[in-house]
PDB file of C-alpha atoms in Angstrom:
ATOM      1  CA  MET A 920      -5.933  -6.244  -6.465  1.00 76.00           C
ATOM      2  CA  ASN A 921      -4.636  -6.450  -9.974  1.00 80.00           C
ATOM      3  CA  ASN A 922      -1.751  -4.772 -11.745  1.00 80.00           C
ATOM      4  CA  LYS A 923      -2.589  -1.193 -12.890  1.00 81.00           C
ATOM      5  CA  ASP A 924      -5.786  -1.043 -10.804  1.00 87.00           C
ATOM      6  CA  LYS A 925      -7.104   2.381  -9.859  1.00 93.00           C
ATOM      7  CA  VAL A 926      -6.960   2.541  -6.054  1.00 95.00           C
ATOM      8  CA  PHE A 927      -8.032   4.818  -3.240  1.00 94.00           C
ATOM      9  CA  ILE A 928      -5.380   5.577  -0.618  1.00 95.00           C
ATOM     10  CA  LYS A 929      -6.526   6.694   2.823  1.00 94.00           C
ATOM     11  CA  ILE A 930      -3.838   7.856   5.214  1.00 92.00           C
ATOM     12  CA  LYS A 931      -4.999   8.437   8.758  1.00 93.00           C
ATOM     13  CA  GLY A 932      -2.459   9.420  11.378  1.00 89.00           C
ATOM     14  CA  LEU A 933      -2.215  10.585  14.955  1.00 84.00           C
ATOM     15  CA  TYR A 934       0.937  12.507  15.858  1.00 76.00           C
ATOM     16  CA  THR A 935       1.627  13.096  19.539  1.00 77.00           C
ATOM     17  CA  GLY A 936       4.401  15.605  20.071  1.00 67.00           C
ATOM     18  CA  THR A 937       5.942  16.789  23.309  1.00 57.00           C
ATOM     19  CA  MET A 938       7.526  20.127  23.996  1.00 51.00           C
ATOM     20  CA  ASP A 939       9.687  20.883  27.027  1.00 52.00           C
ATOM     21  CA  GLU A 940       9.414  24.412  28.342  1.00 49.00           C
ATOM     22  CA  GLU A 941      10.963  25.963  31.412  1.00 50.00           C
ATOM     23  CA  ILE A 942       8.931  28.654  33.144  1.00 50.00           C
ATOM     24  CA  GLN A 943       9.469  30.902  36.165  1.00 52.00           C
ATOM     25  CA  GLN A 944       6.795  30.588  38.838  1.00 53.00           C
ATOM     26  CA  ASP A 945       7.152  32.235  42.263  1.00 59.00           C
ATOM     27  CA  GLY A 946      10.866  32.687  41.603  1.00 60.00           C
ATOM     28  CA  GLU A 947      11.341  28.955  40.933  1.00 61.00           C
ATOM     29  CA  GLU A 948      12.181  27.414  37.581  1.00 60.00           C
ATOM     30  CA  THR A 949       9.748  24.679  36.649  1.00 54.00           C
ATOM     31  CA  GLU A 950       9.899  22.350  33.685  1.00 53.00           C
ATOM     32  CA  VAL A 951       6.578  21.935  31.896  1.00 47.00           C
ATOM     33  CA  ILE A 952       6.093  19.185  29.347  1.00 49.00           C
ATOM     34  CA  GLU A 953       3.275  19.952  26.972  1.00 53.00           C
ATOM     35  CA  THR A 954       1.714  17.293  24.776  1.00 57.00           C
ATOM     36  CA  GLN A 955       0.043  18.172  21.507  1.00 63.00           C
ATOM     37  CA  ASP A 956      -2.024  15.760  19.419  1.00 65.00           C
ATOM     38  CA  ASP A 957      -2.462  16.330  15.712  1.00 71.00           C
ATOM     39  CA  GLU A 958      -4.780  14.050  13.748  1.00 80.00           C
ATOM     40  CA  VAL A 959      -4.600  13.929   9.960  1.00 83.00           C
ATOM     41  CA  GLU A 960      -6.794  12.094   7.466  1.00 87.00           C
ATOM     42  CA  VAL A 961      -6.485  12.348   3.679  1.00 88.00           C
ATOM     43  CA  ILE A 962      -7.716  10.358   0.697  1.00 90.00           C
ATOM     44  CA  ASN A 963      -5.930  10.256  -2.653  1.00 92.00           C
ATOM     45  CA  ILE A 964      -6.508   8.358  -5.893  1.00 94.00           C
ATOM     46  CA  GLY A 965      -3.644   6.456  -7.453  1.00 95.00           C
ATOM     47  CA  THR A 966      -2.535   3.301  -9.213  1.00 96.00           C
ATOM     48  CA  TYR A 967      -1.408  -0.084  -7.909  1.00 96.00           C
ATOM     49  CA  SER A 968       1.232  -2.233  -9.591  1.00 95.00           C
ATOM     50  CA  VAL A 969       3.535  -5.155  -8.887  1.00 94.00           C
ATOM     51  CA  VAL A 970       7.102  -5.113 -10.231  1.00 94.00           C
ATOM     52  CA  ASN A 971       9.597  -7.900  -9.422  1.00 94.00           C
ATOM     53  CA  GLY A 972       7.463  -9.071  -6.481  1.00 93.00           C
ATOM     54  CA  LYS A 973       7.282  -5.612  -4.887  1.00 95.00           C
ATOM     55  CA  GLU A 974       3.994  -3.707  -4.630  1.00 96.00           C
ATOM     56  CA  TYR A 975       3.865  -0.032  -5.655  1.00 97.00           C
ATOM     57  CA  VAL A 976       1.137   2.524  -5.088  1.00 97.00           C
ATOM     58  CA  ARG A 977       1.624   5.818  -6.943  1.00 97.00           C
ATOM     59  CA  TYR A 978      -0.354   9.011  -6.315  1.00 95.00           C
ATOM     60  CA  GLU A 979      -0.071  12.803  -6.142  1.00 92.00           C
ATOM     61  CA  GLU A 980      -0.490  14.930  -3.035  1.00 86.00           C
ATOM     62  CA  VAL A 981      -1.584  18.575  -2.942  1.00 80.00           C
ATOM     63  CA  TYR A 982      -0.468  20.713   0.007  1.00 70.00           C
ATOM     64  CA  ASP A 983      -2.535  23.223   2.012  1.00 66.00           C
ATOM     65  CA  ASP A 984      -4.938  24.811  -0.491  1.00 62.00           C
ATOM     66  CA  SER A 985      -2.081  25.493  -2.886  1.00 64.00           C
ATOM     67  CA  GLN A 986      -1.393  24.022  -6.266  1.00 74.00           C
ATOM     68  CA  GLU A 987       1.950  22.679  -5.047  1.00 77.00           C
ATOM     69  CA  ARG A 988       2.172  18.938  -5.587  1.00 81.00           C
ATOM     70  CA  SER A 989       4.399  16.018  -4.742  1.00 87.00           C
ATOM     71  CA  ARG A 990       4.476  12.662  -6.476  1.00 94.00           C
ATOM     72  CA  SER A 991       4.311   9.921  -3.865  1.00 96.00           C
ATOM     73  CA  ILE A 992       5.068   6.210  -3.990  1.00 97.00           C
ATOM     74  CA  ILE A 993       4.344   3.613  -1.321  1.00 97.00           C
ATOM     75  CA  LYS A 994       6.504   0.519  -1.858  1.00 98.00           C
ATOM     76  CA  ILE A 995       5.708  -2.681   0.029  1.00 97.00           C
ATOM     77  CA  ASP A 996       8.540  -5.206   0.030  1.00 95.00           C
ATOM     78  CA  GLY A 997       7.922  -8.161   2.328  1.00 90.00           C
ATOM     79  CA  GLU A 998       7.883  -6.739   5.852  1.00 91.00           C
ATOM     80  CA  SER A 999       9.065  -3.232   4.988  1.00 96.00           C
ATOM     81  CA  VAL A1000       7.229  -0.161   3.734  1.00 97.00           C
ATOM     82  CA  GLU A1001       8.912   2.745   1.986  1.00 97.00           C
ATOM     83  CA  VAL A1002       7.223   6.106   1.353  1.00 96.00           C
ATOM     84  CA  THR A1003       8.913   8.325  -1.227  1.00 96.00           C
ATOM     85  CA  LYS A1004       7.807  11.884  -2.015  1.00 94.00           C
ATOM     86  CA  LYS A1005       9.222  14.031  -4.800  1.00 95.00           C
ATOM     87  CA  GLY A1006       8.193  17.599  -5.484  1.00 91.00           C
ATOM     88  CA  VAL A1007       7.510  20.546  -3.181  1.00 87.00           C
ATOM     89  CA  VAL A1008       8.240  18.112  -0.319  1.00 87.00           C
ATOM     90  CA  SER A1009      10.845  15.399  -0.918  1.00 93.00           C
ATOM     91  CA  THR A1010      11.830  12.495   1.304  1.00 94.00           C
ATOM     92  CA  LYS A1011      12.281   8.726   1.384  1.00 96.00           C
ATOM     93  CA  MET A1012      11.002   7.233   4.663  1.00 95.00           C
ATOM     94  CA  VAL A1013      11.684   3.558   5.334  1.00 97.00           C
ATOM     95  CA  PHE A1014       9.660   1.662   7.942  1.00 97.00           C
ATOM     96  CA  GLU A1015      11.098  -1.651   9.192  1.00 96.00           C
ATOM     97  CA  ARG A1016       9.967  -3.116  12.514  1.00 94.00           C
ATOM     98  CA  ASP A1017      12.425  -2.528  15.393  1.00 93.00           C
ATOM     99  CA  ARG A1018      14.818  -0.478  13.213  1.00 94.00           C
ATOM    100  CA  LYS A1019      15.814   3.147  13.035  1.00 95.00           C
ATOM    101  CA  ASN A1020      16.197   4.602   9.556  1.00 96.00           C
ATOM    102  CA  MET A1021      17.631   8.031   8.790  1.00 96.00           C
ATOM    103  CA  THR A1022      16.618  10.283   5.903  1.00 95.00           C
ATOM    104  CA  TYR A1023      16.309  13.921   4.911  1.00 93.00           C
ATOM    105  CA  TYR A1024      13.018  15.787   4.670  1.00 90.00           C
ATOM    106  CA  GLN A1025      13.239  18.619   2.162  1.00 91.00           C
ATOM    107  CA  THR A1026      10.681  21.437   2.124  1.00 84.00           C
ATOM    108  CA  PRO A1027      10.567  24.874   0.486  1.00 84.00           C
ATOM    109  CA  TYR A1028      11.777  26.212   3.866  1.00 86.00           C
ATOM    110  CA  GLY A1029      14.856  24.007   4.080  1.00 89.00           C
ATOM    111  CA  SER A1030      16.055  20.494   4.763  1.00 91.00           C
ATOM    112  CA  MET A1031      16.178  18.569   8.041  1.00 91.00           C
ATOM    113  CA  SER A1032      17.526  15.256   9.218  1.00 92.00           C
ATOM    114  CA  LEU A1033      14.719  12.837  10.056  1.00 93.00           C
ATOM    115  CA  GLY A1034      14.960   9.642  12.103  1.00 95.00           C
ATOM    116  CA  ILE A1035      12.171   7.050  11.877  1.00 96.00           C
ATOM    117  CA  ILE A1036      12.089   4.457  14.683  1.00 96.00           C
ATOM    118  CA  THR A1037       9.502   1.817  13.715  1.00 96.00           C
ATOM    119  CA  LYS A1038       8.024   0.135  16.791  1.00 96.00           C
ATOM    120  CA  ASN A1039       5.294  -1.843  15.037  1.00 96.00           C
ATOM    121  CA  LEU A1040       4.450  -2.613  11.423  1.00 97.00           C
ATOM    122  CA  GLU A1041       1.512  -4.787  10.394  1.00 97.00           C
ATOM    123  CA  ILE A1042       0.399  -5.481   6.831  1.00 96.00           C
ATOM    124  CA  GLU A1043      -2.963  -7.170   6.236  1.00 96.00           C
ATOM    125  CA  ARG A1044      -4.406  -8.131   2.859  1.00 93.00           C
ATOM    126  CA  THR A1045      -7.812  -9.075   1.508  1.00 92.00           C
ATOM    127  CA  GLU A1046      -8.858  -9.555  -2.107  1.00 90.00           C
ATOM    128  CA  ASP A1047      -9.287  -5.813  -2.754  1.00 92.00           C
ATOM    129  CA  THR A1048      -7.554  -4.075   0.185  1.00 95.00           C
ATOM    130  CA  ILE A1049      -4.126  -3.694   1.753  1.00 96.00           C
ATOM    131  CA  SER A1050      -4.089  -2.264   5.281  1.00 97.00           C
ATOM    132  CA  ILE A1051      -0.816  -1.024   6.757  1.00 97.00           C
ATOM    133  CA  TYR A1052      -0.625  -0.121  10.427  1.00 97.00           C
ATOM    134  CA  LEU A1053       2.490   1.736  11.630  1.00 96.00           C
ATOM    135  CA  VAL A1054       3.591   2.838  15.089  1.00 95.00           C
ATOM    136  CA  TYR A1055       6.791   4.854  15.041  1.00 95.00           C
ATOM    137  CA  GLY A1056       8.783   7.592  16.714  1.00 94.00           C
ATOM    138  CA  MET A1057      10.112  10.539  14.776  1.00 91.00           C
ATOM    139  CA  GLU A1058      13.289  12.483  15.458  1.00 91.00           C
ATOM    140  CA  VAL A1059      14.199  15.773  13.791  1.00 88.00           C
ATOM    141  CA  ASN A1060      17.868  16.725  13.855  1.00 83.00           C
ATOM    142  CA  CYS A1061      18.484  13.880  16.385  1.00 84.00           C
ATOM    143  CA  GLU A1062      15.856  15.111  18.891  1.00 87.00           C
ATOM    144  CA  HIS A1063      12.591  13.287  19.607  1.00 87.00           C
ATOM    145  CA  LEU A1064       9.727  15.149  17.950  1.00 87.00           C
ATOM    146  CA  SER A1065       6.687  12.899  18.142  1.00 88.00           C
ATOM    147  CA  ASP A1066       5.170   9.461  18.462  1.00 90.00           C
ATOM    148  CA  CYS A1067       2.986   8.471  15.532  1.00 91.00           C
ATOM    149  CA  ASP A1068       0.253   5.964  14.756  1.00 93.00           C
ATOM    150  CA  MET A1069      -0.603   5.680  11.077  1.00 94.00           C
ATOM    151  CA  GLN A1070      -3.149   3.590   9.218  1.00 96.00           C
ATOM    152  CA  ILE A1071      -2.765   3.370   5.432  1.00 96.00           C
ATOM    153  CA  THR A1072      -5.639   1.755   3.540  1.00 96.00           C
ATOM    154  CA  ILE A1073      -5.163   0.953  -0.146  1.00 96.00           C
ATOM    155  CA  THR A1074      -8.275  -0.366  -1.834  1.00 94.00           C
ATOM    156  CA  THR A1075     -10.188  -0.581  -5.102  1.00 92.00           C
ATOM    157  CA  LYS A1076     -13.357   0.440  -3.192  1.00 87.00           C
ATOM    158  CA  GLU A1077     -14.259   4.127  -2.949  1.00 82.00           C
ATOM    159  CA  LEU A1078     -13.392   5.627   0.455  1.00 72.00           C
ATOM    160  CA  THR A1079     -14.700   8.558   2.499  1.00 71.00           C
ATOM    161  CA  ILE A1080     -13.245  10.566   5.368  1.00 68.00           C
ATOM    162  CA  GLU A1081     -14.744   9.685   8.743  1.00 66.00           C
ATOM    163  CA  GLU A1082     -16.451  12.468  10.685  1.00 52.00           C
TER     164      GLU A1082
END
């Protein structure tokens, strides 16, 4: 990839959340742990650049059939990846293998403390593609919310969403 190239950014993620619930059954309290999987796949168009040895991918995201937008930047610096969003949703998430990073996630509905525990981070490069694979846990307000697998593909080749 070259500086100022137009790129396609595919973000594909699987979020597995657990929810503890206590129920009454035959007069006995029972704890039920429910697991919910949520799979997300989006494609955006952006630009790729290199500044002082760090790689930057800039793009805009639109949220849920609205015209609300956030400007997003993916920064790759050696073995760390940083995702910054500014707009209707604002945050700065830092992914570093075997580290926990804290941030705030701001939405129109309020702000929450977010913990990102990166378990695995792999970055692979070819001539026209950067593939980032992340496995991480997410905490909201210091409580485990979900386990996440995310694949980010940044390429000069046109991409499509898989069926």
